[in-house]
Amino acid sequence: MKHYVGRAFTHRLFWPVAMLVALLAINVIAVPGFLAITVNADGHLFGSLIDIVRNGAPTLIIAVGMTLVIATRGIDLSVGSVCAISGAVACSIILGSPNPDDPGVVGVAILAALGLSLLMGVWNGFLVAVLGIQPIIATLILMTAGRGIAMLITEGNILTVESAPFKFLGSGFVLGIPVATIAGAVIIIFAALLTRRTALGLLIESVGINPEASRQAGVRARGLLFTVYAFCAVLAAIAGLILTSNQTAADANNTGLFIELDAILAVVLGGTSLNGGRYSLAGTLVGALVIQTLVTTVYTVGIPPIATMVFKAAVVTAVCLLQSETTSAAFARWRRRRSAAPQPVAEVAVSQ
């Protein structure tokens, strides 16, 4: 029993899960019915937990792509700008149509947004894989220019869209479940099957651990980098469409603002190392839930808005410290001392 407890403490998901449970407990104390899930008159699931998984879906979607990028020893700082560009493209096409409620028009707008985002992901991959620019610098270029591109598309305006099919993407329900939640679930399952049921995941890890050795072993690292950056950009576009649809407006300045930081935090909280190599999509899921639950806790407990970022940073710092190698080593030493300590011997009375 002690052996299993000790292993649980050192598991990379132990502290993120523990923090998630602690945050939920705090919310339950503040609002006793926090965990309740009900069905409203429209047949839709309703409750704080539903809000968490729905509002956290964009962060989770981006974090899935970010996980694969980080596993190749890279990073993508441009995902927030890609979100803004994606929403701007979709809204501008819908507004330029004589019939915004036409599902065909909305479909074309979504495909155009995804197509442009794919090209931006290929651009990032080109800078990293072909020109050899450091990923943080390569993606910083698009992060900086992307907001300007979105502003050019919207002509500096906030584009408000009244389109029922487009609004369904961010605030619709299927069988009572939010569409955004379904999209997040489908994407993480797809990514897990694609990387764990094929050799793709192993190739990504090998490139992240040792790119030169992978190249000499015959792994086409360039093509792999193009793939992960393009995939990450497409996922950022999907998240941007969900955010824009939920807001019913394209805001080039604020759509997806700082979401790249939340995505990176979710990946790191999930146990994926920024040094590349091994990664965990399950950990990314837990990390995204922690981030969104943390945001919900801020509003539930009534923390002042000006202190929100400080509270968020404190919680994330605590989890990262508990996950650190130093903490793991300290727990290992503690277990060794306990196992090496002499055990009391119970006296057994032997009746003659």
mmCIF file of C-alpha atoms in Angstrom:
data_model
loop_
_atom_site.group_PDB
_atom_site.id
_atom_site.type_symbol
_atom_site.label_atom_id
_atom_site.label_comp_id
_atom_site.label_asym_id
_atom_site.label_seq_id
_atom_site.Cartn_x
_atom_site.Cartn_y
_atom_site.Cartn_z
ATOM 1 C CA MET A 1 0.000 0.000 0.000
ATOM 2 C CA LYS A 2 2.805 2.403 0.923
ATOM 3 C CA HIS A 3 4.487 1.593 -2.366
ATOM 4 C CA TYR A 4 1.433 2.679 -4.373
ATOM 5 C CA VAL A 5 1.027 5.857 -2.301
ATOM 6 C CA GLY A 6 4.659 6.752 -2.910
ATOM 7 C CA ARG A 7 4.318 6.188 -6.644
ATOM 8 C CA ALA A 8 1.184 8.341 -6.709
ATOM 9 C CA PHE A 9 3.073 11.274 -5.188
ATOM 10 C CA THR A 10 5.737 11.101 -7.897
ATOM 11 C CA HIS A 11 3.351 10.666 -10.837
ATOM 12 C CA ARG A 12 3.472 13.714 -13.090
ATOM 13 C CA LEU A 13 -0.318 14.118 -13.007
ATOM 14 C CA PHE A 14 -0.697 13.815 -9.232
ATOM 15 C CA TRP A 15 -0.270 17.495 -8.352
ATOM 16 C CA PRO A 16 -2.324 18.907 -11.271
ATOM 17 C CA VAL A 17 -5.184 16.528 -10.393
ATOM 18 C CA ALA A 18 -4.799 17.391 -6.704
ATOM 19 C CA MET A 19 -4.937 21.100 -7.527
ATOM 20 C CA LEU A 20 -8.019 20.556 -9.708
ATOM 21 C CA VAL A 21 -9.757 18.724 -6.855
ATOM 22 C CA ALA A 22 -8.729 21.466 -4.403
ATOM 23 C CA LEU A 23 -10.118 24.203 -6.652
ATOM 24 C CA LEU A 24 -13.388 22.322 -7.051
ATOM 25 C CA ALA A 25 -13.562 21.893 -3.272
ATOM 26 C CA ILE A 26 -13.069 25.638 -2.779
ATOM 27 C CA ASN A 27 -15.916 26.330 -5.189
ATOM 28 C CA VAL A 28 -18.179 23.828 -3.441
ATOM 29 C CA ILE A 29 -17.491 25.527 -0.111
ATOM 30 C CA ALA A 30 -18.254 28.939 -1.599
ATOM 31 C CA VAL A 31 -21.284 27.717 -3.587
ATOM 32 C CA PRO A 32 -22.741 24.438 -2.198
ATOM 33 C CA GLY A 33 -24.519 23.600 -5.468
ATOM 34 C CA PHE A 34 -21.447 24.177 -7.610
ATOM 35 C CA LEU A 35 -21.195 20.563 -8.814
ATOM 36 C CA ALA A 36 -24.892 20.269 -9.666
ATOM 37 C CA ILE A 37 -25.750 19.649 -13.335
ATOM 38 C CA THR A 38 -29.328 20.181 -14.438
ATOM 39 C CA VAL A 39 -31.262 20.032 -17.704
ATOM 40 C CA ASN A 40 -33.059 23.256 -18.615
ATOM 41 C CA ALA A 41 -36.274 23.621 -20.591
ATOM 42 C CA ASP A 42 -34.425 23.414 -23.919
ATOM 43 C CA GLY A 43 -32.905 20.062 -22.992
ATOM 44 C CA HIS A 44 -29.425 21.559 -22.584
ATOM 45 C CA LEU A 45 -27.108 20.627 -19.752
ATOM 46 C CA PHE A 46 -26.623 23.500 -17.343
ATOM 47 C CA GLY A 47 -24.249 24.047 -14.441
ATOM 48 C CA SER A 48 -20.869 25.406 -13.411
ATOM 49 C CA LEU A 49 -19.067 22.252 -14.520
ATOM 50 C CA ILE A 50 -20.644 22.587 -17.964
ATOM 51 C CA ASP A 51 -19.449 26.190 -18.105
ATOM 52 C CA ILE A 52 -15.913 25.083 -17.239
ATOM 53 C CA VAL A 53 -15.662 22.492 -19.996
ATOM 54 C CA ARG A 54 -17.342 24.810 -22.512
ATOM 55 C CA ASN A 55 -15.307 27.942 -21.739
ATOM 56 C CA GLY A 56 -12.118 25.931 -21.425
ATOM 57 C CA ALA A 57 -12.547 24.256 -24.824
ATOM 58 C CA PRO A 58 -10.648 26.921 -26.853
ATOM 59 C CA THR A 59 -7.670 26.731 -24.497
ATOM 60 C CA LEU A 60 -7.726 22.929 -24.632
ATOM 61 C CA ILE A 61 -7.916 22.894 -28.439
ATOM 62 C CA ILE A 62 -4.889 25.170 -28.762
ATOM 63 C CA ALA A 63 -3.042 23.316 -26.004
ATOM 64 C CA VAL A 64 -3.356 20.045 -27.941
ATOM 65 C CA GLY A 65 -1.478 21.571 -30.877
ATOM 66 C CA MET A 66 0.955 23.306 -28.535
ATOM 67 C CA THR A 67 1.731 19.967 -26.878
ATOM 68 C CA LEU A 68 2.933 18.476 -30.151
ATOM 69 C CA VAL A 69 4.936 21.601 -31.001
ATOM 70 C CA ILE A 70 6.624 21.634 -27.597
ATOM 71 C CA ALA A 71 7.331 17.905 -27.914
ATOM 72 C CA THR A 72 9.521 18.748 -30.933
ATOM 73 C CA ARG A 73 11.452 21.187 -28.718
ATOM 74 C CA GLY A 74 9.609 24.152 -30.221
ATOM 75 C CA ILE A 75 6.962 26.648 -29.191
ATOM 76 C CA ASP A 76 4.266 28.652 -30.971
ATOM 77 C CA LEU A 77 3.596 32.145 -29.668
ATOM 78 C CA SER A 78 1.443 33.094 -32.658
ATOM 79 C CA VAL A 79 -1.682 31.087 -31.795
ATOM 80 C CA GLY A 80 -3.469 34.055 -30.226
ATOM 81 C CA SER A 81 -2.940 36.150 -33.352
ATOM 82 C CA VAL A 82 -4.073 33.229 -35.525
ATOM 83 C CA CYS A 83 -7.273 33.136 -33.450
ATOM 84 C CA ALA A 84 -7.877 36.817 -34.196
ATOM 85 C CA ILE A 85 -7.137 36.415 -37.917
ATOM 86 C CA SER A 86 -9.404 33.377 -38.176
ATOM 87 C CA GLY A 87 -12.331 35.191 -36.571
ATOM 88 C CA ALA A 88 -11.725 38.297 -38.662
ATOM 89 C CA VAL A 89 -11.706 36.354 -41.941
ATOM 90 C CA ALA A 90 -14.863 34.425 -41.099
ATOM 91 C CA CYS A 91 -16.818 37.475 -39.940
ATOM 92 C CA SER A 92 -15.764 39.614 -42.894
ATOM 93 C CA ILE A 93 -16.957 36.951 -45.356
ATOM 94 C CA ILE A 94 -20.257 36.471 -43.535
ATOM 95 C CA LEU A 95 -20.891 40.205 -43.306
ATOM 96 C CA GLY A 96 -20.084 40.617 -47.001
ATOM 97 C CA SER A 97 -22.769 38.108 -47.912
ATOM 98 C CA PRO A 98 -26.361 39.186 -48.647
ATOM 99 C CA ASN A 99 -27.603 36.258 -46.543
ATOM 100 C CA PRO A 100 -25.526 35.757 -43.349
ATOM 101 C CA ASP A 101 -27.857 32.973 -42.193
ATOM 102 C CA ASP A 102 -27.025 30.801 -45.202
ATOM 103 C CA PRO A 103 -25.172 27.683 -43.925
ATOM 104 C CA GLY A 104 -23.246 27.574 -47.213
ATOM 105 C CA VAL A 105 -21.880 31.060 -46.654
ATOM 106 C CA VAL A 106 -20.865 30.174 -43.098
ATOM 107 C CA GLY A 107 -19.214 26.999 -44.365
ATOM 108 C CA VAL A 108 -17.186 28.949 -46.932
ATOM 109 C CA ALA A 109 -16.178 31.466 -44.244
ATOM 110 C CA ILE A 110 -14.990 28.704 -41.921
ATOM 111 C CA LEU A 111 -13.051 26.943 -44.691
ATOM 112 C CA ALA A 112 -11.415 30.220 -45.727
ATOM 113 C CA ALA A 113 -10.363 30.897 -42.124
ATOM 114 C CA LEU A 114 -8.954 27.395 -41.734
ATOM 115 C CA GLY A 115 -7.159 27.581 -45.089
ATOM 116 C CA LEU A 116 -5.457 30.882 -44.280
ATOM 117 C CA SER A 117 -4.481 29.600 -40.845
ATOM 118 C CA LEU A 118 -2.983 26.490 -42.429
ATOM 119 C CA LEU A 119 -0.787 28.723 -44.594
ATOM 120 C CA MET A 120 0.334 30.640 -41.505
ATOM 121 C CA GLY A 121 1.234 27.373 -39.809
ATOM 122 C CA VAL A 122 3.240 26.336 -42.872
ATOM 123 C CA TRP A 123 4.991 29.720 -42.721
ATOM 124 C CA ASN A 124 5.997 29.071 -39.108
ATOM 125 C CA GLY A 125 7.191 25.612 -40.069
ATOM 126 C CA PHE A 126 9.216 27.066 -42.955
ATOM 127 C CA LEU A 127 10.977 29.543 -40.672
ATOM 128 C CA VAL A 128 11.801 26.847 -38.109
ATOM 129 C CA ALA A 129 12.518 23.808 -40.279
ATOM 130 C CA VAL A 130 14.071 25.340 -43.389
ATOM 131 C CA LEU A 131 15.627 28.627 -42.288
ATOM 132 C CA GLY A 132 16.601 27.289 -38.871
ATOM 133 C CA ILE A 133 15.219 30.250 -36.921
ATOM 134 C CA GLN A 134 14.620 29.614 -33.233
ATOM 135 C CA PRO A 135 10.921 28.734 -32.744
ATOM 136 C CA ILE A 136 10.329 31.459 -30.160
ATOM 137 C CA ILE A 137 11.628 34.092 -32.623
ATOM 138 C CA ALA A 138 9.977 32.569 -35.691
ATOM 139 C CA THR A 139 6.523 32.495 -34.121
ATOM 140 C CA LEU A 140 7.043 35.865 -32.427
ATOM 141 C CA ILE A 141 7.105 37.369 -35.917
ATOM 142 C CA LEU A 142 3.569 36.204 -36.661
ATOM 143 C CA MET A 143 2.472 36.961 -33.103
ATOM 144 C CA THR A 144 3.482 40.589 -33.653
ATOM 145 C CA ALA A 145 2.260 40.934 -37.226
ATOM 146 C CA GLY A 146 -0.870 38.807 -36.809
ATOM 147 C CA ARG A 147 -2.842 41.394 -34.857
ATOM 148 C CA GLY A 148 -2.018 43.929 -37.546
ATOM 149 C CA ILE A 149 -3.208 41.533 -40.255
ATOM 150 C CA ALA A 150 -6.466 41.019 -38.344
ATOM 151 C CA MET A 151 -6.845 44.800 -38.037
ATOM 152 C CA LEU A 152 -6.366 45.172 -41.802
ATOM 153 C CA ILE A 153 -9.028 42.539 -42.467
ATOM 154 C CA THR A 154 -11.532 44.222 -40.136
ATOM 155 C CA GLU A 155 -10.395 47.738 -41.202
ATOM 156 C CA GLY A 156 -9.888 48.576 -37.550
ATOM 157 C CA ASN A 157 -13.507 47.873 -36.624
ATOM 158 C CA ILE A 158 -15.216 45.310 -34.419
ATOM 159 C CA LEU A 159 -17.273 43.232 -36.833
ATOM 160 C CA THR A 160 -20.567 42.215 -35.244
ATOM 161 C CA VAL A 161 -22.188 39.220 -36.915
ATOM 162 C CA GLU A 162 -25.807 38.140 -36.661
ATOM 163 C CA SER A 163 -25.747 34.651 -38.125
ATOM 164 C CA ALA A 164 -27.540 31.746 -36.497
ATOM 165 C CA PRO A 165 -25.386 28.998 -38.108
ATOM 166 C CA PHE A 166 -22.166 30.787 -37.113
ATOM 167 C CA LYS A 167 -23.400 31.463 -33.577
ATOM 168 C CA PHE A 168 -24.190 27.753 -33.208
ATOM 169 C CA LEU A 169 -20.453 26.997 -33.332
ATOM 170 C CA GLY A 170 -19.746 28.819 -30.069
ATOM 171 C CA SER A 171 -23.008 28.672 -28.152
ATOM 172 C CA GLY A 172 -24.932 25.775 -29.707
ATOM 173 C CA PHE A 173 -25.733 22.387 -28.187
ATOM 174 C CA VAL A 174 -25.896 18.851 -29.586
ATOM 175 C CA LEU A 175 -27.805 16.331 -27.471
ATOM 176 C CA GLY A 176 -27.607 18.790 -24.602
ATOM 177 C CA ILE A 177 -23.801 19.085 -24.782
ATOM 178 C CA PRO A 178 -22.125 22.360 -25.866
ATOM 179 C CA VAL A 179 -20.698 22.241 -29.385
ATOM 180 C CA ALA A 180 -17.420 23.750 -28.143
ATOM 181 C CA THR A 181 -17.039 20.914 -25.646
ATOM 182 C CA ILE A 182 -17.724 18.309 -28.332
ATOM 183 C CA ALA A 183 -15.154 19.959 -30.600
ATOM 184 C CA GLY A 184 -12.536 19.882 -27.848
ATOM 185 C CA ALA A 185 -13.243 16.222 -27.071
ATOM 186 C CA VAL A 186 -13.117 15.186 -30.730
ATOM 187 C CA ILE A 187 -9.830 17.008 -31.304
ATOM 188 C CA ILE A 188 -8.004 15.565 -28.300
ATOM 189 C CA ILE A 189 -9.255 12.047 -29.092
ATOM 190 C CA PHE A 190 -8.205 12.456 -32.724
ATOM 191 C CA ALA A 191 -4.757 13.705 -31.710
ATOM 192 C CA ALA A 192 -4.341 10.864 -29.210
ATOM 193 C CA LEU A 193 -5.298 8.206 -31.759
ATOM 194 C CA LEU A 194 -3.129 9.782 -34.462
ATOM 195 C CA THR A 195 -0.004 10.009 -32.305
ATOM 196 C CA ARG A 196 -0.370 6.949 -30.085
ATOM 197 C CA ARG A 197 -1.851 4.439 -32.520
ATOM 198 C CA THR A 198 0.663 5.258 -35.244
ATOM 199 C CA ALA A 199 4.404 5.903 -35.310
ATOM 200 C CA LEU A 200 3.832 9.664 -35.485
ATOM 201 C CA GLY A 201 4.028 10.153 -31.728
ATOM 202 C CA LEU A 202 7.316 8.254 -31.515
ATOM 203 C CA LEU A 203 8.784 10.300 -34.358
ATOM 204 C CA ILE A 204 7.728 13.552 -32.695
ATOM 205 C CA GLU A 205 9.374 12.481 -29.433
ATOM 206 C CA SER A 206 12.555 11.398 -31.201
ATOM 207 C CA VAL A 207 12.892 14.762 -32.950
ATOM 208 C CA GLY A 208 12.356 16.539 -29.639
ATOM 209 C CA ILE A 209 14.910 14.421 -27.768
ATOM 210 C CA ASN A 210 17.685 14.516 -30.377
ATOM 211 C CA PRO A 211 16.989 16.115 -33.786
ATOM 212 C CA GLU A 212 20.398 15.220 -35.238
ATOM 213 C CA ALA A 213 20.194 11.562 -34.209
ATOM 214 C CA SER A 214 16.654 11.408 -35.607
ATOM 215 C CA ARG A 215 17.846 12.820 -38.923
ATOM 216 C CA GLN A 216 20.654 10.275 -39.137
ATOM 217 C CA ALA A 217 18.146 7.527 -38.348
ATOM 218 C CA GLY A 218 16.118 8.522 -41.391
ATOM 219 C CA VAL A 219 13.397 10.608 -39.726
ATOM 220 C CA ARG A 220 12.248 13.464 -41.949
ATOM 221 C CA ALA A 221 12.375 16.137 -39.285
ATOM 222 C CA ARG A 222 11.555 18.991 -41.644
ATOM 223 C CA GLY A 223 8.303 17.453 -42.797
ATOM 224 C CA LEU A 224 7.422 16.629 -39.214
ATOM 225 C CA LEU A 225 7.996 20.220 -38.087
ATOM 226 C CA PHE A 226 5.877 21.524 -40.970
ATOM 227 C CA THR A 227 3.114 19.137 -39.891
ATOM 228 C CA VAL A 228 3.032 20.043 -36.190
ATOM 229 C CA TYR A 229 3.161 23.810 -36.785
ATOM 230 C CA ALA A 230 0.453 23.613 -39.455
ATOM 231 C CA PHE A 231 -1.681 21.417 -37.191
ATOM 232 C CA CYS A 232 -1.235 23.844 -34.293
ATOM 233 C CA ALA A 233 -2.268 26.793 -36.476
ATOM 234 C CA VAL A 234 -5.402 25.009 -37.703
ATOM 235 C CA LEU A 235 -6.387 24.203 -34.120
ATOM 236 C CA ALA A 236 -5.799 27.850 -33.188
ATOM 237 C CA ALA A 237 -8.119 28.833 -36.046
ATOM 238 C CA ILE A 238 -10.820 26.490 -34.734
ATOM 239 C CA ALA A 239 -10.451 27.997 -31.262
ATOM 240 C CA GLY A 240 -10.635 31.489 -32.774
ATOM 241 C CA LEU A 241 -13.848 30.619 -34.609
ATOM 242 C CA ILE A 242 -15.384 29.331 -31.368
ATOM 243 C CA LEU A 243 -14.344 32.467 -29.464
ATOM 244 C CA THR A 244 -15.584 34.791 -32.212
ATOM 245 C CA SER A 245 -18.846 32.877 -32.553
ATOM 246 C CA ASN A 246 -19.424 33.019 -28.799
ATOM 247 C CA GLN A 247 -18.836 36.786 -28.821
ATOM 248 C CA THR A 248 -20.820 37.200 -32.096
ATOM 249 C CA ALA A 249 -18.097 39.655 -33.100
ATOM 250 C CA ALA A 250 -14.554 39.742 -34.456
ATOM 251 C CA ASP A 251 -12.296 41.890 -32.279
ATOM 252 C CA ALA A 252 -8.776 41.977 -33.710
ATOM 253 C CA ASN A 253 -7.309 43.401 -30.506
ATOM 254 C CA ASN A 254 -8.889 41.101 -27.932
ATOM 255 C CA THR A 255 -9.857 37.784 -29.553
ATOM 256 C CA GLY A 256 -7.438 35.162 -28.263
ATOM 257 C CA LEU A 257 -5.446 37.726 -26.289
ATOM 258 C CA PHE A 258 -2.883 35.917 -24.066
ATOM 259 C CA ILE A 259 -4.462 32.548 -24.887
ATOM 260 C CA GLU A 260 -1.025 31.341 -25.978
ATOM 261 C CA LEU A 261 0.163 31.750 -22.396
ATOM 262 C CA ASP A 262 -2.770 29.742 -21.031
ATOM 263 C CA ALA A 263 -2.108 27.016 -23.595
ATOM 264 C CA ILE A 264 1.573 26.814 -22.673
ATOM 265 C CA LEU A 265 0.681 26.734 -18.974
ATOM 266 C CA ALA A 266 -1.793 23.912 -19.602
ATOM 267 C CA VAL A 267 0.897 21.909 -21.405
ATOM 268 C CA VAL A 268 3.491 22.493 -18.687
ATOM 269 C CA LEU A 269 1.040 21.746 -15.875
ATOM 270 C CA GLY A 270 0.246 18.492 -17.661
ATOM 271 C CA GLY A 271 3.844 17.349 -17.276
ATOM 272 C CA THR A 272 5.191 17.965 -20.788
ATOM 273 C CA SER A 273 8.731 19.309 -20.649
ATOM 274 C CA LEU A 274 9.648 22.470 -22.543
ATOM 275 C CA ASN A 275 12.911 20.708 -23.431
ATOM 276 C CA GLY A 276 11.007 18.475 -25.848
ATOM 277 C CA GLY A 277 10.657 14.727 -26.013
ATOM 278 C CA ARG A 278 7.980 12.893 -24.078
ATOM 279 C CA TYR A 279 4.568 14.516 -23.877
ATOM 280 C CA SER A 280 1.163 13.794 -22.372
ATOM 281 C CA LEU A 281 -2.133 14.735 -24.008
ATOM 282 C CA ALA A 282 -3.969 13.475 -20.916
ATOM 283 C CA GLY A 283 -1.848 15.836 -18.860
ATOM 284 C CA THR A 284 -2.687 18.675 -21.239
ATOM 285 C CA LEU A 285 -6.390 17.970 -20.697
ATOM 286 C CA VAL A 286 -5.934 18.144 -16.920
ATOM 287 C CA GLY A 287 -3.859 21.313 -17.256
ATOM 288 C CA ALA A 288 -6.519 23.034 -19.368
ATOM 289 C CA LEU A 289 -9.190 22.094 -16.829
ATOM 290 C CA VAL A 290 -7.030 23.496 -14.024
ATOM 291 C CA ILE A 291 -6.580 26.792 -15.878
ATOM 292 C CA GLN A 292 -10.305 27.217 -16.585
ATOM 293 C CA THR A 293 -11.362 26.072 -13.106
ATOM 294 C CA LEU A 294 -8.909 28.585 -11.685
ATOM 295 C CA VAL A 295 -10.558 31.374 -13.687
ATOM 296 C CA THR A 296 -13.998 30.219 -12.510
ATOM 297 C CA THR A 297 -12.787 30.102 -8.893
ATOM 298 C CA VAL A 298 -11.686 33.726 -9.104
ATOM 299 C CA TYR A 299 -15.244 34.800 -9.901
ATOM 300 C CA THR A 300 -16.876 32.339 -7.502
ATOM 301 C CA VAL A 301 -14.798 33.318 -4.477
ATOM 302 C CA GLY A 302 -15.046 37.014 -5.305
ATOM 303 C CA ILE A 303 -11.370 37.838 -5.763
ATOM 304 C CA PRO A 304 -10.972 41.439 -7.001
ATOM 305 C CA PRO A 305 -10.295 41.651 -10.749
ATOM 306 C CA ILE A 306 -7.030 43.519 -10.175
ATOM 307 C CA ALA A 307 -5.713 40.549 -8.186
ATOM 308 C CA THR A 308 -6.847 37.891 -10.657
ATOM 309 C CA MET A 309 -3.526 37.523 -12.447
ATOM 310 C CA VAL A 310 -1.613 37.419 -9.156
ATOM 311 C CA PHE A 311 -3.857 34.646 -7.818
ATOM 312 C CA LYS A 312 -3.557 32.734 -11.072
ATOM 313 C CA ALA A 313 0.235 33.062 -11.068
ATOM 314 C CA ALA A 314 0.437 31.905 -7.439
ATOM 315 C CA VAL A 315 -1.546 28.727 -8.098
ATOM 316 C CA VAL A 316 0.364 27.871 -11.260
ATOM 317 C CA THR A 317 3.683 28.514 -9.493
ATOM 318 C CA ALA A 318 2.661 26.215 -6.635
ATOM 319 C CA VAL A 319 1.796 23.372 -9.008
ATOM 320 C CA CYS A 320 5.007 23.808 -10.994
ATOM 321 C CA LEU A 321 7.102 23.766 -7.816
ATOM 322 C CA LEU A 322 5.377 20.616 -6.609
ATOM 323 C CA GLN A 323 6.036 19.023 -10.017
ATOM 324 C CA SER A 324 9.694 20.001 -10.101
ATOM 325 C CA GLU A 325 12.535 17.488 -10.083
ATOM 326 C CA THR A 326 13.750 18.883 -6.754
ATOM 327 C CA THR A 327 10.401 18.158 -5.124
ATOM 328 C CA SER A 328 10.287 14.686 -6.669
ATOM 329 C CA ALA A 329 13.793 13.983 -5.378
ATOM 330 C CA ALA A 330 12.797 15.180 -1.908
ATOM 331 C CA PHE A 331 9.809 12.800 -1.878
ATOM 332 C CA ALA A 332 12.092 9.976 -3.055
ATOM 333 C CA ARG A 333 14.543 10.633 -0.213
ATOM 334 C CA TRP A 334 11.664 10.749 2.263
ATOM 335 C CA ARG A 335 10.396 7.368 1.040
ATOM 336 C CA ARG A 336 13.885 5.843 1.280
ATOM 337 C CA ARG A 337 14.294 7.083 4.852
ATOM 338 C CA ARG A 338 10.938 5.624 5.827
ATOM 339 C CA SER A 339 11.725 2.274 4.227
ATOM 340 C CA ALA A 340 15.175 2.183 5.854
ATOM 341 C CA ALA A 341 13.879 3.069 9.329
ATOM 342 C CA PRO A 342 13.700 0.101 11.716
ATOM 343 C CA GLN A 343 10.216 -1.262 12.025
ATOM 344 C CA PRO A 344 8.795 -1.989 15.505
ATOM 345 C CA VAL A 345 8.497 -5.678 16.191
ATOM 346 C CA ALA A 346 5.306 -6.725 17.900
ATOM 347 C CA GLU A 347 5.776 -9.023 20.843
ATOM 348 C CA VAL A 348 4.009 -12.268 20.434
ATOM 349 C CA ALA A 349 2.949 -14.017 23.539
ATOM 350 C CA VAL A 350 3.392 -17.736 23.284
ATOM 351 C CA SER A 351 1.273 -19.672 25.678
ATOM 352 C CA GLN A 352 2.939 -22.665 27.155
#
